[in-house]
Short mmCIF file of C-alpha atoms in Angstrom, two decimals:
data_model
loop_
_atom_site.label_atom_id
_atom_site.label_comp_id
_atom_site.label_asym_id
_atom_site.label_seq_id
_atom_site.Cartn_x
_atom_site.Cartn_y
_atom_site.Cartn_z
CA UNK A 128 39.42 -49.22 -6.92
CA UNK A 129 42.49 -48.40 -5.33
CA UNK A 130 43.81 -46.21 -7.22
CA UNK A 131 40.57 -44.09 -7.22
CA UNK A 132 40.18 -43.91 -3.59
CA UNK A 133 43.93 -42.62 -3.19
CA UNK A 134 42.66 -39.40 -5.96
CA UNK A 135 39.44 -38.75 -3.66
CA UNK A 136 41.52 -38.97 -0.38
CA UNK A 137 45.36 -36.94 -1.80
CA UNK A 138 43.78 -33.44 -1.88
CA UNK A 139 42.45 -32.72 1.47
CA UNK A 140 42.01 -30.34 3.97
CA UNK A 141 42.79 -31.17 7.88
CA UNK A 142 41.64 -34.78 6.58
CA UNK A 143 38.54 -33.92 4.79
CA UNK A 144 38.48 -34.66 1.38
CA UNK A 145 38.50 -31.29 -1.15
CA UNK A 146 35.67 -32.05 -3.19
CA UNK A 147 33.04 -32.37 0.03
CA UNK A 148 34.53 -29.18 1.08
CA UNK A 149 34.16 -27.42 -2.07
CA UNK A 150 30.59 -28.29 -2.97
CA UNK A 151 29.70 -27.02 1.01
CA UNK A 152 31.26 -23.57 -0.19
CA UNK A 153 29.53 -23.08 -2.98
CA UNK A 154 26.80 -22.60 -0.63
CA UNK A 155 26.36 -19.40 1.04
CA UNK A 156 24.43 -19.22 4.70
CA UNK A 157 21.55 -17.66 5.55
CA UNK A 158 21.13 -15.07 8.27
CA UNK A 159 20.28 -16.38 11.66
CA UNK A 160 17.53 -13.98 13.30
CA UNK A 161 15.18 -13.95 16.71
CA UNK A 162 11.99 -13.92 14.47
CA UNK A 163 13.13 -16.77 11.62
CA UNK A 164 14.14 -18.95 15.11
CA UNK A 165 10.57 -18.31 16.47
CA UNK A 166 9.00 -19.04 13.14
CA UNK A 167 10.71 -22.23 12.69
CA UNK A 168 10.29 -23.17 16.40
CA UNK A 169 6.41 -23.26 16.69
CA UNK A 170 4.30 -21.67 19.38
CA UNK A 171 5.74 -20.55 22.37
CA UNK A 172 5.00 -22.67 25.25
CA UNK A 173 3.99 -24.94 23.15
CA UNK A 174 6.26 -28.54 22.46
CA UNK A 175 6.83 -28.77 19.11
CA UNK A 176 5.13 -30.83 16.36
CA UNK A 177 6.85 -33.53 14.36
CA UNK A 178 6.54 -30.80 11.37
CA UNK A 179 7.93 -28.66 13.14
CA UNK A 180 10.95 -31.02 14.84
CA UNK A 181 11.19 -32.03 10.63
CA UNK A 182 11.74 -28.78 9.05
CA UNK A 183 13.98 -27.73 12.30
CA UNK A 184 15.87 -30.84 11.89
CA UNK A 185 16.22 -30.18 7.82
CA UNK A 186 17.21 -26.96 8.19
CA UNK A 187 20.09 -27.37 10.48
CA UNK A 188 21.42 -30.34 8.70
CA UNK A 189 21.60 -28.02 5.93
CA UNK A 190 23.10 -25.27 7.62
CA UNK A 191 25.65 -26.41 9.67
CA UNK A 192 28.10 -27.85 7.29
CA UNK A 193 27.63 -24.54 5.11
CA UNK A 194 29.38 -22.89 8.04
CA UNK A 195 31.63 -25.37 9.53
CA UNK A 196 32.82 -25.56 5.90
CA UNK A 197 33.61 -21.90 5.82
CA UNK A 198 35.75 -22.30 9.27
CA UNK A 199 37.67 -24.74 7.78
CA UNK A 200 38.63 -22.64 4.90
CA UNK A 201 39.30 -19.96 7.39
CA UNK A 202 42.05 -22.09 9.11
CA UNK A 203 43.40 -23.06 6.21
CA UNK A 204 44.15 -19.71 5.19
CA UNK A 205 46.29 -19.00 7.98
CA UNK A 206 50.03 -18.34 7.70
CA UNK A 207 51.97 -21.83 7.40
CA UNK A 208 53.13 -21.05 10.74
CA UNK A 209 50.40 -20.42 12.49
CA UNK A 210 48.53 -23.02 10.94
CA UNK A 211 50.74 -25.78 12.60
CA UNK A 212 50.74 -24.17 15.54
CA UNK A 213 49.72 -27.46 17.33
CA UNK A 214 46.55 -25.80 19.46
CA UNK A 215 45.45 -23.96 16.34
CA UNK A 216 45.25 -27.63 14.14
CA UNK A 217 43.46 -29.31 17.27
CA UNK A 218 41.10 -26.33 16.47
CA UNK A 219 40.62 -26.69 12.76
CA UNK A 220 41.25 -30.05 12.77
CA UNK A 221 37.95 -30.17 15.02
CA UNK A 222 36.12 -28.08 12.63
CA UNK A 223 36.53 -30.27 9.85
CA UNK A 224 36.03 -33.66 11.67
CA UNK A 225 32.31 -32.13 12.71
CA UNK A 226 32.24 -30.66 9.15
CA UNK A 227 32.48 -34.38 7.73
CA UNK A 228 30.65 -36.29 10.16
CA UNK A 229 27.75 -33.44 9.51
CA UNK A 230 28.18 -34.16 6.11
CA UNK A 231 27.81 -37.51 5.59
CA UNK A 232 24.72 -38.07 7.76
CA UNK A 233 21.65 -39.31 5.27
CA UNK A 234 18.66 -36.67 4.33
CA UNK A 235 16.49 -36.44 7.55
CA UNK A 236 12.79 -37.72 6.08
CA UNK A 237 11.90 -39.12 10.29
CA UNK A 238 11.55 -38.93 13.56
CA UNK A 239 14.08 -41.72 13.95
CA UNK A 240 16.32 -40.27 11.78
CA UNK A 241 16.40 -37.00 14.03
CA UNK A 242 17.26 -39.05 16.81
CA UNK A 243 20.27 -39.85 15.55
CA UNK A 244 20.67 -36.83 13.97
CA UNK A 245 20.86 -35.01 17.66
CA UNK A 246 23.20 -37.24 18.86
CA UNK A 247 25.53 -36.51 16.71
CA UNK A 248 24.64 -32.94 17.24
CA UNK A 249 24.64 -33.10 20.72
CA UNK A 250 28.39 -34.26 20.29
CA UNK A 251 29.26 -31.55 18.28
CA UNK A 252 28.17 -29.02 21.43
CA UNK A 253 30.24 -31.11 24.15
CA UNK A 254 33.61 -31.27 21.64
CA UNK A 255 33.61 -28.02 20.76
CA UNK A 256 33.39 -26.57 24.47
CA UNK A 257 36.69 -25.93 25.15
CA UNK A 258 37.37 -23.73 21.28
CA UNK A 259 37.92 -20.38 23.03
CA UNK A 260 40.47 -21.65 25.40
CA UNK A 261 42.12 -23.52 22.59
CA UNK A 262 42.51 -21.10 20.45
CA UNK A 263 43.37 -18.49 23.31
CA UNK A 264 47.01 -20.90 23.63
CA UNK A 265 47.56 -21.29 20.04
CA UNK A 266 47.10 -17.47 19.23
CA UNK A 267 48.81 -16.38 22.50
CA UNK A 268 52.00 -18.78 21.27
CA UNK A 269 51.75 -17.13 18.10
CA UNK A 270 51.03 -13.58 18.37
CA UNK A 271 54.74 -12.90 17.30
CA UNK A 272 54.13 -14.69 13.79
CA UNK A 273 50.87 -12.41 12.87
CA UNK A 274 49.49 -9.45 12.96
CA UNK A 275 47.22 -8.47 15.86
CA UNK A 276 45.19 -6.64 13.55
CA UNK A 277 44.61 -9.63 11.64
CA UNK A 278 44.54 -11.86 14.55
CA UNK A 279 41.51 -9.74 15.60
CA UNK A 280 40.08 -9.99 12.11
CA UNK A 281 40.16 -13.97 12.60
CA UNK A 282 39.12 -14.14 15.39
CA UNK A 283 35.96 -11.81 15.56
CA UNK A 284 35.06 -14.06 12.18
CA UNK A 285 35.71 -17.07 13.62
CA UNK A 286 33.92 -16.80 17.53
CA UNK A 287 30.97 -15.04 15.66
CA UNK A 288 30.97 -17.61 13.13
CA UNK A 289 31.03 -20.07 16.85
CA UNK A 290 28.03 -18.58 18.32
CA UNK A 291 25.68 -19.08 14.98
CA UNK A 292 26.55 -22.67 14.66
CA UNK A 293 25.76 -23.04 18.21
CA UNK A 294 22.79 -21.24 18.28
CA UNK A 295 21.44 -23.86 15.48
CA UNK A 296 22.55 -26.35 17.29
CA UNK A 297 21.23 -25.21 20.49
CA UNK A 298 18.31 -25.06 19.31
CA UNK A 299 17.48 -27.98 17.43
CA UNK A 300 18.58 -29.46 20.53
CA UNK A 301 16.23 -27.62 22.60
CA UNK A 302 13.91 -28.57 19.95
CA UNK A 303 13.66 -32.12 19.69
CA UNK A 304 14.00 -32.75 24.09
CA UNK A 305 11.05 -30.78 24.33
CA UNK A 306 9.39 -32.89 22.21
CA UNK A 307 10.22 -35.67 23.43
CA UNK A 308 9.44 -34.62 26.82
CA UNK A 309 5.93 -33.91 26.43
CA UNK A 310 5.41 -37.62 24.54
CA UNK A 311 7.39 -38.84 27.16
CA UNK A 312 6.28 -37.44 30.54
CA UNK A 313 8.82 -39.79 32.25
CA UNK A 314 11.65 -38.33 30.38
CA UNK A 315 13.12 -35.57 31.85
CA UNK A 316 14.59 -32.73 29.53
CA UNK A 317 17.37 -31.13 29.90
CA UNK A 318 15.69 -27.85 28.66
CA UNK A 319 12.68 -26.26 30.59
CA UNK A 320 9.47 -25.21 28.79
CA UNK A 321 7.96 -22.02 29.51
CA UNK A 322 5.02 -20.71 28.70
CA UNK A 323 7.14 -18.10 26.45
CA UNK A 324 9.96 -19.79 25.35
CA UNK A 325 10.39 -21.69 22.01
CA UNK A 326 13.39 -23.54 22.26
CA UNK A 327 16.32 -21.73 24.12
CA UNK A 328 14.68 -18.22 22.96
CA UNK A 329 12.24 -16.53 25.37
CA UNK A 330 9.94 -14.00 23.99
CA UNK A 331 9.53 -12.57 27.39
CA UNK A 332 12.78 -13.00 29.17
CA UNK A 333 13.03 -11.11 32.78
CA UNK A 334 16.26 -9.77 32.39
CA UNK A 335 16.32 -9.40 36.21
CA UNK A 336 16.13 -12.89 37.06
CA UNK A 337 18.82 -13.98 34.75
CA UNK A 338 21.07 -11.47 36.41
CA UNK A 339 20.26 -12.90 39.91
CA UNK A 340 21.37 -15.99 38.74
CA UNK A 341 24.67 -14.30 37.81
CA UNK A 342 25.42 -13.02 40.50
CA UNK A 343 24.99 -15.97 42.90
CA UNK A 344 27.17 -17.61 40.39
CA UNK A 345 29.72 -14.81 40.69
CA UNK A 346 29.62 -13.92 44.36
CA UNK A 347 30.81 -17.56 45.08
CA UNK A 348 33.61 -17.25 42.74
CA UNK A 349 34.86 -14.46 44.42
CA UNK A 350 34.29 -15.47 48.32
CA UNK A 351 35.98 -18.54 47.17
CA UNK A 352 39.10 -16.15 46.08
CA UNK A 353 38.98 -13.21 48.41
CA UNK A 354 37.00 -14.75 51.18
CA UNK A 355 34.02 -12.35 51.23
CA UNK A 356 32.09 -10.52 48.35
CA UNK A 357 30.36 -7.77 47.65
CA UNK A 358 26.47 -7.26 47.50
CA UNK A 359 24.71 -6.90 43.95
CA UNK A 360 21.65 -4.58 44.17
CA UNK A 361 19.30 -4.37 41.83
CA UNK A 362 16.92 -1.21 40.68
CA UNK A 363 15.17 0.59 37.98
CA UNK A 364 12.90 -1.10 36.13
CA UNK A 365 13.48 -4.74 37.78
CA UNK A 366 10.26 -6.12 36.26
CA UNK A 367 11.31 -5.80 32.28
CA UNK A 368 10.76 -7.79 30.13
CA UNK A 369 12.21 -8.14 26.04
CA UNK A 370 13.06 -11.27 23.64
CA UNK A 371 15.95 -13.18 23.98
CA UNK A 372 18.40 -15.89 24.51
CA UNK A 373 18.98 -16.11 28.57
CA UNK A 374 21.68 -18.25 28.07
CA UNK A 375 23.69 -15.67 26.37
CA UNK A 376 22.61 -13.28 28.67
CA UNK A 377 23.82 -15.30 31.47
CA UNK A 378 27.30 -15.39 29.89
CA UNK A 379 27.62 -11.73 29.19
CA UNK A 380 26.60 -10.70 32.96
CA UNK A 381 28.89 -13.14 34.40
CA UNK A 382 31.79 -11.90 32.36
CA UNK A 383 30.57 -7.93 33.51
CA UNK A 384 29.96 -8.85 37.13
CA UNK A 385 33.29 -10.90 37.41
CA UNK A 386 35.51 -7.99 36.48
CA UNK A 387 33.45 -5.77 38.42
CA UNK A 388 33.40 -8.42 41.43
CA UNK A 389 37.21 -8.82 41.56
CA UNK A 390 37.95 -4.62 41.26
CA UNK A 391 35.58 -3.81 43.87
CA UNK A 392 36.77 -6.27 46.03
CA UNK A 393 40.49 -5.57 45.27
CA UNK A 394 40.21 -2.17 45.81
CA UNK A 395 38.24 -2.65 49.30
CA UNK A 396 40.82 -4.98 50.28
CA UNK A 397 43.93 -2.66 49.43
CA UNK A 398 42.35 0.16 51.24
CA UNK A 399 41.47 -1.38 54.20
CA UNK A 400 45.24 -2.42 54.04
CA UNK A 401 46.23 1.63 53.72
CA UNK A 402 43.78 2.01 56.94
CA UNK A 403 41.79 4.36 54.65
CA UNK A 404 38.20 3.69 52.23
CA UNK A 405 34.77 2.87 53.66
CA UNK A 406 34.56 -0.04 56.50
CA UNK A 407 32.23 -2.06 54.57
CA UNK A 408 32.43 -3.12 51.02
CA UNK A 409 30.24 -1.21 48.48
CA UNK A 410 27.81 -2.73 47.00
CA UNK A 411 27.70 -3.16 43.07
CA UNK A 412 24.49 -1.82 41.29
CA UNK A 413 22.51 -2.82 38.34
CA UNK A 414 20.46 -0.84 36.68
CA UNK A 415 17.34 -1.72 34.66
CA UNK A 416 15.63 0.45 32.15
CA UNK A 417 13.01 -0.23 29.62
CA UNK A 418 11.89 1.40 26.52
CA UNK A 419 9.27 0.42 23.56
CA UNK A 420 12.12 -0.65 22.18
CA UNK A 421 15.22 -2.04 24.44
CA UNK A 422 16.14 -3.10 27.69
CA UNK A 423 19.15 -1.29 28.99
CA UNK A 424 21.41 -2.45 31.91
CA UNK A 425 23.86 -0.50 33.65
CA UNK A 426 26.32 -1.87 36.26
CA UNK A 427 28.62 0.24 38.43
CA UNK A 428 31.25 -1.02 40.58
CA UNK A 429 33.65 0.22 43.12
CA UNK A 430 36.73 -1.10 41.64
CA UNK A 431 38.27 2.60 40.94
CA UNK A 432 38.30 2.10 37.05
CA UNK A 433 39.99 1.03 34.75
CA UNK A 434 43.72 2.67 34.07
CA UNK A 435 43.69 5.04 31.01
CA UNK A 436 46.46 2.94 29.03
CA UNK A 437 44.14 0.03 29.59
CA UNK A 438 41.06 1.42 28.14
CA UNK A 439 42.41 1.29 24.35
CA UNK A 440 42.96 -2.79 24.63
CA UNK A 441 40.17 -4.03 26.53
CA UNK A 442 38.24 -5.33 23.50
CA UNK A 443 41.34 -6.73 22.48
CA UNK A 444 41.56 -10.82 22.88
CA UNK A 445 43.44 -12.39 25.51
CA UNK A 446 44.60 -8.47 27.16
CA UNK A 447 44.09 -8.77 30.74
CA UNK A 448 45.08 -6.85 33.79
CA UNK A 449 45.35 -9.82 36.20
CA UNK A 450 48.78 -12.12 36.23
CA UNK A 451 48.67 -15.38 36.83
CA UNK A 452 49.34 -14.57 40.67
CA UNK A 453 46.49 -12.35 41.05
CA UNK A 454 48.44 -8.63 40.77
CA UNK A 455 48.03 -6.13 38.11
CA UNK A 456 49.79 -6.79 34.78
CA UNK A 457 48.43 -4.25 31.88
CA UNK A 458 49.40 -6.72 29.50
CA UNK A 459 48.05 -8.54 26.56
CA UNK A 460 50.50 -11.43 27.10
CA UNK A 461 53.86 -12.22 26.67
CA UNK A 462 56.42 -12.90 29.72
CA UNK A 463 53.84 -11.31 32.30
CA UNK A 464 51.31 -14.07 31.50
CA UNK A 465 52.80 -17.22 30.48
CA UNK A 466 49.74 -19.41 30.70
CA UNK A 467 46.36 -17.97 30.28
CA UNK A 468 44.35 -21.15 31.58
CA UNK A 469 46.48 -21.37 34.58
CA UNK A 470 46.01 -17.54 35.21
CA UNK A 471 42.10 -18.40 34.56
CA UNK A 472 42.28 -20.72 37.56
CA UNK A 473 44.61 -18.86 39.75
CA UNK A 474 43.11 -20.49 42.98
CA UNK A 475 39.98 -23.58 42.97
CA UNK A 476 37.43 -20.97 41.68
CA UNK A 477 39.99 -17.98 40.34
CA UNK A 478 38.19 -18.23 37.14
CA UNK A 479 37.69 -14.20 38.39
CA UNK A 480 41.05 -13.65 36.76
CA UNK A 481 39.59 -14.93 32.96
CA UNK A 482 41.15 -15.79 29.92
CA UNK A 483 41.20 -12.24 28.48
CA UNK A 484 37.78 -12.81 26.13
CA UNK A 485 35.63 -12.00 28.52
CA UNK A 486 34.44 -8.76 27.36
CA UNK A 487 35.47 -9.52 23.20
CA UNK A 488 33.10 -11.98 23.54
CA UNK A 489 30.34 -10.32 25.32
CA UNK A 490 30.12 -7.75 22.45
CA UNK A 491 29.95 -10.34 19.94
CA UNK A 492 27.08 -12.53 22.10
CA UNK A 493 25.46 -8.85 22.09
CA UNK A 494 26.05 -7.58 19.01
CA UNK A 495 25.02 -10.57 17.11
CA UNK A 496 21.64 -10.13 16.23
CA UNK A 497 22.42 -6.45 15.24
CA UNK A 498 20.46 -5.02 18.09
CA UNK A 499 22.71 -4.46 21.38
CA UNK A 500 25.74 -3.27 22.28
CA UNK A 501 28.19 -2.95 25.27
CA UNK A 502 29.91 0.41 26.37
CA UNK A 503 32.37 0.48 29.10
CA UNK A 504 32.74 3.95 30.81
CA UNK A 505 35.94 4.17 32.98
CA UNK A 506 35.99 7.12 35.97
CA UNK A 507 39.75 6.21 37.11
CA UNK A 508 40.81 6.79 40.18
CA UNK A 509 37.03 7.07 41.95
CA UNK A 510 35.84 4.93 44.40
CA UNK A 511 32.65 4.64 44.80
CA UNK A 512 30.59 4.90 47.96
CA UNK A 513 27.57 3.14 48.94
CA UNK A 514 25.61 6.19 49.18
CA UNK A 515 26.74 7.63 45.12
#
């Protein structure tokens, strides 16, 4: 007995044992997409059956390990020294502790079973919140030891392979409390049912709104930094409407409006310092469009653009402009930022001056279903006035 438990436990990977891993490989994973969510999710507006929390539940128990499995393997395939980078194993260690956990939990034929099926779940979402920041230190301390062509590579893989598993998550999640909300009136759910939503996707999400919500968000950030803020104004088509997932909306505008928050309001401030610039601070605009087809929004700031040596690394992961002390640093890190979470929280809400994945990660949250995409359009030097 004990010699057969130290052959199933002496080939491993970040503690899980090789065989588990290898059978969850063999395995490919299917395409996530808005219309197979909706399908599996039941009626919108509608809480879902216990067929339909079943075959949600079955489906994600399925899934998940398919793709956890395939991070692991990822991690592993990293040069030795990056892979013992100690941030990096916290990472991938992480990946295969949920992997095996996920693994291990028995075939999900009830209602009870899903219960604690979602708790486990729901513990998977809370440990893996702080991943991007994570991974930001281990890559940043290691940028010297790989390629950043191939640091790219891994990480575009690796946060798009992130937002799938959390999407399935999500949503089983979103799933099961809405169930159990409307059995349990008493109960309150952490997610609110529309009458369009199934689960965290809304077929008829008001763009508008979730922007508002943004930008109250946002505009405190940056009167807690700068002390005052400029306005967001809103026009176009204001009343659109498409399918979605606000949440990820929400992210991707608050990355957009931060950067455009702290230029506009760094530029104002500088040239009311050089006695020069308009006396108030111009607003920033966001424009709405609709089509048959998309929704398109367009936000222009007054933060005089962004410099033309900059433009070329601003998809890049963890390039920033912003030290650690608030200034300009046109760097992608190195001695100019020597801690990226400390220059995230330069003062108690400086989380203005991000981690450098801001907009990386907006165009994989938008690209990810293969419909969207995110162009930045730099007019350096120009400052806007309220009336352009």
């Amino acid at each position: 007995m004990a010699s057969s438990l130290r052959q199933t436990t002496r080939f491993a990977v970040f503690g899980v044992p090789m065989g588990m891993l290898t059978r969850a490989l063999e395995q490919t994973p299917r395409p996530i997409t808005l219309p197979y969510l909706l399908a599996q999710g039941g009626r919108p507006g509608e809480p879902p059956t216990p067929d339909v929390i079943l075959r949600s539940a079955k489906y994600t128990q399925q899934e998940l390990p398919v793709r956890l499995a395939r991070r692991v393997r990822q991690f592993y395939s990293l040069p030795f020294i990056v892979g013992t980078n100690p941030y990096i194993q916290e990472v991938a260690r992480l990946y295969a502790s949920s992997f095996e956990h996920l693994s291990e939990i028995k075939p999900i034929e009830t209602l009870e079973d899903n219960d604690h099926f979602v708790n486990e779940l729901q513990k998977l979402v809370d440990d893996h919140a702080e991943v991007v920041p994570t991974l930001s230190r281990g890559f940043m301390e290691c940028g010297e030891y790989m390629d950043s062509v191939k640091i790219t590579n891994f990480l575009n893989a690796a946060l798009h392979s992130r937002i799938g598993i959390r999407i399935i998550a999500e949503q089983h999640l979103a799933l099961t409390a809405t169930a159990k909300s409307s059995r349990n009136t008493d109960e309150m759910s952490p997610v609110r049912l529309t009458p369009t939503s199934v689960g965290i996707v809304d077929t008829e999400m008001a763009p508008a709104d979730v922007i508002r919500q943004s930008s109250e968000y946002v505009r405190a950030l940056c009167e807690a930094t700068f002390e005052m803020a400029p306005e967001v104004v809103l026009e176009g088509q204001v009343d659109a409407r498409t399918m979605g997932i606000p949440v990820h909306l929400d992210y991707v505008m608050t990355e957009l409006l931060k950067n455009a928050f702290r230029a506009t309001t760094e530029t104002f401030l500088a040239a009311r310092q050089a006695k020069k610039g308009p006396a108030t601070i111009t607003p920033i605009t966001v424009t709405l469009a609709s089509t048959p087809s998309h929704v398109s929004v367009r936000i222009r700031d007054a933060g005089g653009g962004i410099p033309p040596e900059s433009m070329a690394h601003i998809f890049d992961y963890a390039y920033t402009t912003v030290k650690s002390g608030g200034e300009d640093a046109n760097s992608a890190g190195g001695e100019d930022i020597t801690d990226v979470s400390a220059g995230a929280m330069q003062s108690s809400m400086g989380t203005l001056a991000g981690l450098g994945y801001g907009l990386p990660l907006s165009r994989l949250y938008l690209g990810y279903f293969g419909m969207s995409s995110l162009d930045i359009v730099s007019l350096w030097g120009h400052v806007r006035k309220a009336h352009d």
